[in-house]
């Protein structure tokens, strides 16, 4: 299948394109002495005649690989010549060469007839009739390096960029496992909660990404994983412990409640947790939010877990965090007075 990479190799830097440019420039300069152009009455036929000497043929070569990719590059130049001649009747080969030079300077490449492969970042500002977003799984969207609430929200905005690239149809997919035959241990991105068939409808801020994608294409679908595999238990969506609403926002999921729902947070415990976090950050030489976010500390101060397994259930804490810091932190956090309240 023909394809082009967006944001990868520059079109005008490809060897076959550079050679084609040299051939076109030579034909424009010495066209009167070129037998290839004798039977070429117009600009498109002249370009086809010149590029036939570089490997272009009216029909694409069979198969794929480097030969097909070179042909696609030359075919893009042929299509560009046709469009250029239609927009500027009477244009000469020299005019086209000047247009190519201008495009090369601005890296304004012609469109290749094929699939465009692009990252979410390089797709900004572009649109296609049909868009496939692959790998929409936890660990990839959001990426595992996104730890803070701000980083998670930036990942959410990036996904929104992706879903709004589709004019008519949008397909979202993910893999059950890292490689074929391996244990299925992956799950769809949390950003898709409420959008997938059978999942709870999204509400509040968490529905923004899905709504944007669906509104842009009435036929937009969220595709199920194509690869067969053992059935796995579907993880229940996070729900507000106060009102029961499905939670999709990262910050609300850490608090285990909606931002607007009432809270009975232990203010004294929250201050002691902040004191403890400041000490941990100073000893480790890293910012306080890298130890734990405010949302995680607020969740602890609201639920006041009294046992190891209860504390480990706090989003953002986890068993590893408990093993590293919990045993030396929890008794002192419960008992020690806050430095901010002593005065």
mmCIF file of C-alpha atoms in Angstrom:
data_model
loop_
_atom_site.group_PDB
_atom_site.id
_atom_site.type_symbol
_atom_site.label_atom_id
_atom_site.label_comp_id
_atom_site.label_asym_id
_atom_site.label_seq_id
_atom_site.Cartn_x
_atom_site.Cartn_y
_atom_site.Cartn_z
ATOM 1 C CA UNK A 1 0.000 0.000 0.000
ATOM 2 C CA UNK A 2 1.479 3.391 -0.942
ATOM 3 C CA UNK A 3 2.185 5.672 1.998
ATOM 4 C CA UNK A 4 3.948 8.842 2.993
ATOM 5 C CA UNK A 5 5.455 9.790 6.329
ATOM 6 C CA UNK A 6 4.437 13.104 7.794
ATOM 7 C CA UNK A 7 7.216 14.776 9.742
ATOM 8 C CA UNK A 8 9.876 12.275 8.650
ATOM 9 C CA UNK A 9 12.086 12.454 5.547
ATOM 10 C CA UNK A 10 11.556 15.658 3.569
ATOM 11 C CA UNK A 11 9.988 15.025 0.195
ATOM 12 C CA UNK A 12 12.375 17.212 -1.778
ATOM 13 C CA UNK A 13 15.378 15.573 -0.091
ATOM 14 C CA UNK A 14 14.530 12.132 -1.462
ATOM 15 C CA UNK A 15 17.175 10.981 -3.988
ATOM 16 C CA UNK A 16 14.625 10.228 -6.735
ATOM 17 C CA UNK A 17 13.005 13.654 -6.305
ATOM 18 C CA UNK A 18 16.341 15.450 -6.469
ATOM 19 C CA UNK A 19 17.302 13.537 -9.636
ATOM 20 C CA UNK A 20 13.900 14.309 -11.149
ATOM 21 C CA UNK A 21 14.387 17.994 -10.372
ATOM 22 C CA UNK A 22 17.761 17.996 -12.122
ATOM 23 C CA UNK A 23 16.216 16.290 -15.166
ATOM 24 C CA UNK A 24 13.316 18.762 -15.311
ATOM 25 C CA UNK A 25 15.664 21.722 -14.901
ATOM 26 C CA UNK A 26 17.850 20.450 -17.751
ATOM 27 C CA UNK A 27 14.823 19.887 -19.984
ATOM 28 C CA UNK A 28 13.556 23.396 -19.234
ATOM 29 C CA UNK A 29 16.914 24.884 -20.187
ATOM 30 C CA UNK A 30 17.642 22.801 -23.291
ATOM 31 C CA UNK A 31 14.122 21.658 -24.197
ATOM 32 C CA UNK A 32 14.453 22.583 -27.836
ATOM 33 C CA UNK A 33 17.188 19.989 -28.290
ATOM 34 C CA UNK A 34 15.450 17.205 -26.348
ATOM 35 C CA UNK A 35 13.861 14.598 -28.605
ATOM 36 C CA UNK A 36 11.721 13.405 -25.685
ATOM 37 C CA UNK A 37 9.719 16.632 -25.815
ATOM 38 C CA UNK A 38 9.033 16.622 -29.562
ATOM 39 C CA UNK A 39 5.732 14.774 -29.133
ATOM 40 C CA UNK A 40 4.773 16.499 -25.873
ATOM 41 C CA UNK A 41 2.427 19.381 -26.690
ATOM 42 C CA UNK A 42 1.596 20.481 -23.141
ATOM 43 C CA UNK A 43 3.253 20.755 -19.739
ATOM 44 C CA UNK A 44 1.901 17.530 -18.159
ATOM 45 C CA UNK A 45 2.968 15.431 -21.141
ATOM 46 C CA UNK A 46 6.411 17.085 -21.096
ATOM 47 C CA UNK A 47 6.828 16.198 -17.417
ATOM 48 C CA UNK A 48 5.718 12.626 -18.060
ATOM 49 C CA UNK A 49 8.205 12.370 -20.918
ATOM 50 C CA UNK A 50 11.100 13.642 -18.797
ATOM 51 C CA UNK A 51 10.246 11.540 -15.750
ATOM 52 C CA UNK A 52 9.840 8.392 -17.837
ATOM 53 C CA UNK A 53 13.608 8.484 -18.123
ATOM 54 C CA UNK A 54 13.835 8.516 -14.314
ATOM 55 C CA UNK A 55 11.624 5.479 -13.766
ATOM 56 C CA UNK A 56 8.077 6.814 -13.949
ATOM 57 C CA UNK A 57 5.557 4.646 -15.818
ATOM 58 C CA UNK A 58 1.838 5.181 -16.480
ATOM 59 C CA UNK A 59 1.034 2.161 -14.310
ATOM 60 C CA UNK A 60 2.518 1.565 -10.853
ATOM 61 C CA UNK A 61 4.977 -1.301 -10.468
ATOM 62 C CA UNK A 62 3.751 -4.543 -8.970
ATOM 63 C CA UNK A 63 4.424 -5.191 -5.329
ATOM 64 C CA UNK A 64 5.770 -2.766 -2.779
ATOM 65 C CA UNK A 65 9.064 -1.706 -1.292
ATOM 66 C CA UNK A 66 11.643 0.807 -2.461
ATOM 67 C CA UNK A 67 10.704 0.552 -6.159
ATOM 68 C CA UNK A 68 7.073 1.395 -5.428
ATOM 69 C CA UNK A 69 8.075 4.235 -3.093
ATOM 70 C CA UNK A 70 10.266 5.809 -5.810
ATOM 71 C CA UNK A 71 7.427 5.518 -8.302
ATOM 72 C CA UNK A 72 5.016 7.200 -5.855
ATOM 73 C CA UNK A 73 7.407 10.132 -5.478
ATOM 74 C CA UNK A 74 7.642 10.589 -9.248
ATOM 75 C CA UNK A 75 3.881 10.151 -9.622
ATOM 76 C CA UNK A 76 3.379 12.951 -7.094
ATOM 77 C CA UNK A 77 5.431 15.244 -9.345
ATOM 78 C CA UNK A 78 3.325 14.227 -12.351
ATOM 79 C CA UNK A 79 0.109 15.043 -10.476
ATOM 80 C CA UNK A 80 1.598 18.341 -9.351
ATOM 81 C CA UNK A 81 2.374 19.229 -12.972
ATOM 82 C CA UNK A 82 -1.215 18.449 -13.969
ATOM 83 C CA UNK A 83 -2.638 20.641 -11.202
ATOM 84 C CA UNK A 84 -0.153 23.409 -11.981
ATOM 85 C CA UNK A 85 -1.068 23.402 -15.682
ATOM 86 C CA UNK A 86 -4.787 23.478 -14.845
ATOM 87 C CA UNK A 87 -4.306 26.456 -12.529
ATOM 88 C CA UNK A 88 -1.972 28.300 -14.927
ATOM 89 C CA UNK A 89 -2.873 27.608 -18.572
ATOM 90 C CA UNK A 90 0.089 28.247 -20.810
ATOM 91 C CA UNK A 91 2.649 27.585 -18.058
ATOM 92 C CA UNK A 92 5.999 26.311 -19.296
ATOM 93 C CA UNK A 93 8.411 23.738 -17.966
ATOM 94 C CA UNK A 94 10.559 26.589 -16.648
ATOM 95 C CA UNK A 95 7.548 27.889 -14.694
ATOM 96 C CA UNK A 96 7.065 24.466 -13.122
ATOM 97 C CA UNK A 97 10.749 24.250 -12.171
ATOM 98 C CA UNK A 98 10.449 27.642 -10.461
ATOM 99 C CA UNK A 99 7.366 26.367 -8.612
ATOM 100 C CA UNK A 100 9.262 23.274 -7.470
ATOM 101 C CA UNK A 101 12.175 25.395 -6.252
ATOM 102 C CA UNK A 102 9.778 27.579 -4.274
ATOM 103 C CA UNK A 103 8.071 24.548 -2.764
ATOM 104 C CA UNK A 104 11.411 22.980 -1.885
ATOM 105 C CA UNK A 105 12.423 26.121 -0.029
ATOM 106 C CA UNK A 106 9.185 26.051 1.976
ATOM 107 C CA UNK A 107 9.099 22.226 2.163
ATOM 108 C CA UNK A 108 5.612 22.321 0.644
ATOM 109 C CA UNK A 109 5.530 18.798 -0.715
ATOM 110 C CA UNK A 110 2.901 17.588 -3.199
ATOM 111 C CA UNK A 111 0.360 15.048 -2.016
ATOM 112 C CA UNK A 112 1.277 11.410 -2.525
ATOM 113 C CA UNK A 113 -1.660 9.166 -3.460
ATOM 114 C CA UNK A 114 -1.570 6.834 -0.478
ATOM 115 C CA UNK A 115 -1.913 6.536 3.267
ATOM 116 C CA UNK A 116 -0.349 9.248 5.415
ATOM 117 C CA UNK A 117 1.441 8.008 8.529
ATOM 118 C CA UNK A 118 1.777 10.734 11.131
ATOM 119 C CA UNK A 119 2.319 11.240 14.829
ATOM 120 C CA UNK A 120 -0.251 13.214 16.809
ATOM 121 C CA UNK A 121 2.174 16.121 17.022
ATOM 122 C CA UNK A 122 2.900 16.250 13.291
ATOM 123 C CA UNK A 123 -0.818 15.949 12.436
ATOM 124 C CA UNK A 124 -1.712 19.294 13.996
ATOM 125 C CA UNK A 125 -3.482 21.544 11.513
ATOM 126 C CA UNK A 126 -4.213 18.720 9.052
ATOM 127 C CA UNK A 127 -7.431 16.849 8.252
ATOM 128 C CA UNK A 128 -8.356 13.624 6.451
ATOM 129 C CA UNK A 129 -11.669 12.039 5.496
ATOM 130 C CA UNK A 130 -10.824 8.865 7.420
ATOM 131 C CA UNK A 131 -8.506 8.654 10.415
ATOM 132 C CA UNK A 132 -7.259 5.564 12.248
ATOM 133 C CA UNK A 133 -5.771 6.137 15.702
ATOM 134 C CA UNK A 134 -3.936 2.996 16.787
ATOM 135 C CA UNK A 135 -2.421 2.093 20.132
ATOM 136 C CA UNK A 136 -5.021 3.961 22.217
ATOM 137 C CA UNK A 137 -4.143 1.946 25.324
ATOM 138 C CA UNK A 138 -3.034 2.700 28.847
ATOM 139 C CA UNK A 139 0.704 3.277 28.856
ATOM 140 C CA UNK A 140 0.617 4.797 25.396
ATOM 141 C CA UNK A 141 -2.286 7.230 25.769
ATOM 142 C CA UNK A 142 -1.607 8.627 28.252
ATOM 143 C CA UNK A 143 2.069 7.766 27.993
ATOM 144 C CA UNK A 144 3.605 6.102 31.023
ATOM 145 C CA UNK A 145 5.839 9.125 31.613
ATOM 146 C CA UNK A 146 2.795 11.329 32.268
ATOM 147 C CA UNK A 147 2.553 11.335 36.063
ATOM 148 C CA UNK A 148 1.184 14.693 37.179
ATOM 149 C CA UNK A 149 -2.341 15.975 36.648
ATOM 150 C CA UNK A 150 -1.000 18.589 34.240
ATOM 151 C CA UNK A 151 0.834 15.969 32.182
ATOM 152 C CA UNK A 152 -2.264 13.767 32.031
ATOM 153 C CA UNK A 153 -4.363 16.680 30.829
ATOM 154 C CA UNK A 154 -1.761 17.470 28.152
ATOM 155 C CA UNK A 155 -2.083 13.867 26.937
ATOM 156 C CA UNK A 156 -5.867 14.272 26.860
ATOM 157 C CA UNK A 157 -5.513 17.400 24.726
ATOM 158 C CA UNK A 158 -3.142 15.544 22.398
ATOM 159 C CA UNK A 159 -5.715 12.800 21.880
ATOM 160 C CA UNK A 160 -8.306 15.479 21.148
ATOM 161 C CA UNK A 161 -6.010 16.735 18.381
ATOM 162 C CA UNK A 162 -6.034 13.238 16.914
ATOM 163 C CA UNK A 163 -9.775 12.613 16.977
ATOM 164 C CA UNK A 164 -10.553 16.002 15.456
ATOM 165 C CA UNK A 165 -8.409 15.292 12.385
ATOM 166 C CA UNK A 166 -11.240 13.147 10.934
ATOM 167 C CA UNK A 167 -13.791 14.752 8.616
ATOM 168 C CA UNK A 168 -16.061 11.725 8.140
ATOM 169 C CA UNK A 169 -14.910 8.573 9.913
ATOM 170 C CA UNK A 170 -12.803 7.944 12.991
ATOM 171 C CA UNK A 171 -11.516 4.546 14.116
ATOM 172 C CA UNK A 172 -9.812 3.976 17.475
ATOM 173 C CA UNK A 173 -8.029 0.708 18.223
ATOM 174 C CA UNK A 174 -5.693 -0.889 20.743
ATOM 175 C CA UNK A 175 -3.881 -4.188 21.229
ATOM 176 C CA UNK A 176 -4.692 -6.690 23.957
ATOM 177 C CA UNK A 177 -1.039 -7.631 24.359
ATOM 178 C CA UNK A 178 2.419 -6.389 23.465
ATOM 179 C CA UNK A 179 3.059 -9.139 20.918
ATOM 180 C CA UNK A 180 1.021 -11.965 19.314
ATOM 181 C CA UNK A 181 0.520 -14.915 21.630
ATOM 182 C CA UNK A 182 1.663 -13.113 24.763
ATOM 183 C CA UNK A 183 -0.435 -12.606 27.874
ATOM 184 C CA UNK A 184 -3.241 -10.059 27.315
ATOM 185 C CA UNK A 185 -2.390 -7.452 29.920
ATOM 186 C CA UNK A 186 -3.287 -4.220 28.178
ATOM 187 C CA UNK A 187 -6.498 -2.265 28.504
ATOM 188 C CA UNK A 188 -8.001 0.616 26.536
ATOM 189 C CA UNK A 189 -7.052 4.150 27.479
ATOM 190 C CA UNK A 190 -8.952 5.707 30.357
ATOM 191 C CA UNK A 191 -9.820 8.508 27.931
ATOM 192 C CA UNK A 192 -12.153 6.084 26.124
ATOM 193 C CA UNK A 193 -14.263 5.328 29.195
ATOM 194 C CA UNK A 194 -17.850 6.022 28.233
ATOM 195 C CA UNK A 195 -17.152 5.802 24.484
ATOM 196 C CA UNK A 196 -16.554 2.092 24.011
ATOM 197 C CA UNK A 197 -19.569 -0.150 23.339
ATOM 198 C CA UNK A 198 -20.863 -1.462 26.648
ATOM 199 C CA UNK A 199 -19.060 1.082 28.802
ATOM 200 C CA UNK A 200 -20.780 3.697 30.902
ATOM 201 C CA UNK A 201 -21.606 6.952 29.148
ATOM 202 C CA UNK A 202 -19.077 9.670 29.762
ATOM 203 C CA UNK A 203 -20.065 12.726 31.728
ATOM 204 C CA UNK A 204 -18.515 16.046 32.657
ATOM 205 C CA UNK A 205 -15.066 17.026 31.493
ATOM 206 C CA UNK A 206 -14.066 13.455 30.749
ATOM 207 C CA UNK A 207 -16.425 13.290 27.775
ATOM 208 C CA UNK A 208 -14.763 16.126 25.890
ATOM 209 C CA UNK A 209 -12.408 13.998 23.809
ATOM 210 C CA UNK A 210 -15.043 11.515 22.733
ATOM 211 C CA UNK A 211 -17.649 14.136 21.966
ATOM 212 C CA UNK A 212 -15.246 16.054 19.756
ATOM 213 C CA UNK A 213 -14.455 12.965 17.710
ATOM 214 C CA UNK A 214 -18.030 11.751 17.327
ATOM 215 C CA UNK A 215 -19.468 15.136 16.421
ATOM 216 C CA UNK A 216 -17.035 15.508 13.524
ATOM 217 C CA UNK A 217 -18.226 12.240 11.976
ATOM 218 C CA UNK A 218 -21.675 10.742 12.560
ATOM 219 C CA UNK A 219 -20.352 7.370 11.448
ATOM 220 C CA UNK A 220 -17.279 7.541 13.658
ATOM 221 C CA UNK A 221 -16.619 4.291 15.455
ATOM 222 C CA UNK A 222 -14.521 3.005 18.279
ATOM 223 C CA UNK A 223 -13.181 -0.245 16.886
ATOM 224 C CA UNK A 224 -12.690 -3.289 19.048
ATOM 225 C CA UNK A 225 -9.323 -5.064 19.035
ATOM 226 C CA UNK A 226 -9.069 -7.137 15.886
ATOM 227 C CA UNK A 227 -6.692 -9.771 17.228
ATOM 228 C CA UNK A 228 -8.475 -12.674 18.978
ATOM 229 C CA UNK A 229 -7.376 -13.537 22.469
ATOM 230 C CA UNK A 230 -8.546 -14.889 25.794
ATOM 231 C CA UNK A 231 -11.416 -12.979 27.315
ATOM 232 C CA UNK A 232 -10.386 -10.843 30.245
ATOM 233 C CA UNK A 233 -12.373 -9.264 32.994
ATOM 234 C CA UNK A 234 -13.442 -5.725 32.175
ATOM 235 C CA UNK A 235 -12.246 -3.236 34.764
ATOM 236 C CA UNK A 236 -15.153 -1.341 36.300
ATOM 237 C CA UNK A 237 -15.112 2.404 35.659
ATOM 238 C CA UNK A 238 -14.113 4.646 38.540
ATOM 239 C CA UNK A 239 -17.126 6.200 40.242
ATOM 240 C CA UNK A 240 -17.555 9.120 42.594
ATOM 241 C CA UNK A 241 -17.844 7.828 46.168
ATOM 242 C CA UNK A 242 -20.301 10.651 46.919
ATOM 243 C CA UNK A 243 -22.734 10.873 43.979
ATOM 244 C CA UNK A 244 -21.845 7.732 42.002
ATOM 245 C CA UNK A 245 -21.040 9.496 38.709
ATOM 246 C CA UNK A 246 -18.494 7.863 36.396
ATOM 247 C CA UNK A 247 -15.117 9.569 36.737
ATOM 248 C CA UNK A 248 -12.844 10.101 33.735
ATOM 249 C CA UNK A 249 -10.778 13.104 34.823
ATOM 250 C CA UNK A 250 -7.397 12.064 36.260
ATOM 251 C CA UNK A 251 -7.618 14.446 39.208
ATOM 252 C CA UNK A 252 -11.132 13.347 40.125
ATOM 253 C CA UNK A 253 -10.124 9.693 39.849
ATOM 254 C CA UNK A 254 -7.376 10.288 42.398
ATOM 255 C CA UNK A 255 -9.825 11.968 44.773
ATOM 256 C CA UNK A 256 -12.393 9.251 44.034
ATOM 257 C CA UNK A 257 -15.066 11.938 43.851
ATOM 258 C CA UNK A 258 -16.231 14.805 41.662
ATOM 259 C CA UNK A 259 -14.503 18.129 42.173
ATOM 260 C CA UNK A 260 -17.841 19.740 43.066
ATOM 261 C CA UNK A 261 -19.005 17.073 45.513
ATOM 262 C CA UNK A 262 -18.729 17.908 49.230
ATOM 263 C CA UNK A 263 -15.686 16.668 51.128
ATOM 264 C CA UNK A 264 -14.967 15.839 54.747
ATOM 265 C CA UNK A 265 -11.197 16.107 54.452
ATOM 266 C CA UNK A 266 -9.136 15.987 57.646
ATOM 267 C CA UNK A 267 -7.341 19.326 57.313
ATOM 268 C CA UNK A 268 -4.837 18.500 60.053
ATOM 269 C CA UNK A 269 -3.876 15.219 58.418
ATOM 270 C CA UNK A 270 -3.547 16.960 55.053
ATOM 271 C CA UNK A 271 -1.080 19.473 56.521
ATOM 272 C CA UNK A 272 0.945 16.679 58.146
ATOM 273 C CA UNK A 273 1.048 14.860 54.830
ATOM 274 C CA UNK A 274 2.381 17.983 53.141
ATOM 275 C CA UNK A 275 5.060 18.309 55.838
ATOM 276 C CA UNK A 276 6.074 14.703 55.324
ATOM 277 C CA UNK A 277 6.153 15.143 51.535
ATOM 278 C CA UNK A 278 8.358 18.234 51.875
ATOM 279 C CA UNK A 279 10.836 16.235 53.949
ATOM 280 C CA UNK A 280 10.852 13.382 51.444
ATOM 281 C CA UNK A 281 11.426 15.816 48.578
ATOM 282 C CA UNK A 282 14.309 17.495 50.393
ATOM 283 C CA UNK A 283 16.002 14.174 51.142
ATOM 284 C CA UNK A 284 15.599 12.886 47.595
ATOM 285 C CA UNK A 285 16.504 16.189 45.931
ATOM 286 C CA UNK A 286 13.409 16.361 43.757
ATOM 287 C CA UNK A 287 10.317 18.597 43.587
ATOM 288 C CA UNK A 288 7.517 17.861 46.036
ATOM 289 C CA UNK A 289 5.013 16.938 43.316
ATOM 290 C CA UNK A 290 7.363 14.161 42.155
ATOM 291 C CA UNK A 291 6.890 12.468 45.533
ATOM 292 C CA UNK A 292 3.093 12.702 45.530
ATOM 293 C CA UNK A 293 0.658 15.161 43.993
ATOM 294 C CA UNK A 294 -1.688 17.307 46.047
ATOM 295 C CA UNK A 295 -4.602 15.239 44.760
ATOM 296 C CA UNK A 296 -3.113 12.028 46.168
ATOM 297 C CA UNK A 297 -2.530 13.647 49.556
ATOM 298 C CA UNK A 298 -6.065 15.041 49.538
ATOM 299 C CA UNK A 299 -7.458 11.575 48.777
ATOM 300 C CA UNK A 300 -5.574 10.142 51.762
ATOM 301 C CA UNK A 301 -6.760 12.932 54.048
ATOM 302 C CA UNK A 302 -10.354 12.393 52.932
ATOM 303 C CA UNK A 303 -10.516 8.603 53.223
ATOM 304 C CA UNK A 304 -8.086 8.272 56.198
ATOM 305 C CA UNK A 305 -7.087 4.658 55.470
ATOM 306 C CA UNK A 306 -5.979 2.863 58.620
ATOM 307 C CA UNK A 307 -4.367 -0.241 57.112
ATOM 308 C CA UNK A 308 -1.726 -0.997 54.515
ATOM 309 C CA UNK A 309 -4.109 -2.485 51.935
ATOM 310 C CA UNK A 310 -6.496 0.456 52.275
ATOM 311 C CA UNK A 311 -3.703 2.957 51.706
ATOM 312 C CA UNK A 312 -2.444 0.980 48.705
ATOM 313 C CA UNK A 313 -5.847 1.406 47.029
ATOM 314 C CA UNK A 314 -5.422 5.182 46.879
ATOM 315 C CA UNK A 315 -4.864 6.148 43.197
ATOM 316 C CA UNK A 316 -1.329 7.443 42.827
ATOM 317 C CA UNK A 317 -0.019 5.536 45.845
ATOM 318 C CA UNK A 318 0.212 1.849 45.008
ATOM 319 C CA UNK A 319 2.005 -1.072 46.603
ATOM 320 C CA UNK A 320 5.455 0.035 45.467
ATOM 321 C CA UNK A 321 4.989 3.399 47.122
ATOM 322 C CA UNK A 322 3.896 1.725 50.325
ATOM 323 C CA UNK A 323 6.899 -0.580 50.352
ATOM 324 C CA UNK A 324 9.266 2.332 49.814
ATOM 325 C CA UNK A 325 7.805 4.924 52.156
ATOM 326 C CA UNK A 326 4.561 3.804 53.738
ATOM 327 C CA UNK A 327 5.860 2.034 56.821
ATOM 328 C CA UNK A 328 7.988 4.967 57.942
ATOM 329 C CA UNK A 329 5.402 7.547 56.933
ATOM 330 C CA UNK A 330 1.987 6.412 58.067
ATOM 331 C CA UNK A 331 2.346 6.280 61.887
ATOM 332 C CA UNK A 332 4.130 9.648 62.008
ATOM 333 C CA UNK A 333 1.594 11.242 59.677
ATOM 334 C CA UNK A 334 -1.258 10.119 61.899
ATOM 335 C CA UNK A 335 0.296 11.250 65.155
ATOM 336 C CA UNK A 336 2.775 14.052 64.548
ATOM 337 C CA UNK A 337 1.326 17.596 64.698
ATOM 338 C CA UNK A 338 1.651 19.763 61.616
ATOM 339 C CA UNK A 339 4.471 22.303 61.599
ATOM 340 C CA UNK A 340 2.085 24.763 59.957
ATOM 341 C CA UNK A 341 -0.412 24.564 62.830
ATOM 342 C CA UNK A 342 1.962 24.568 65.813
ATOM 343 C CA UNK A 343 2.149 28.348 65.840
#
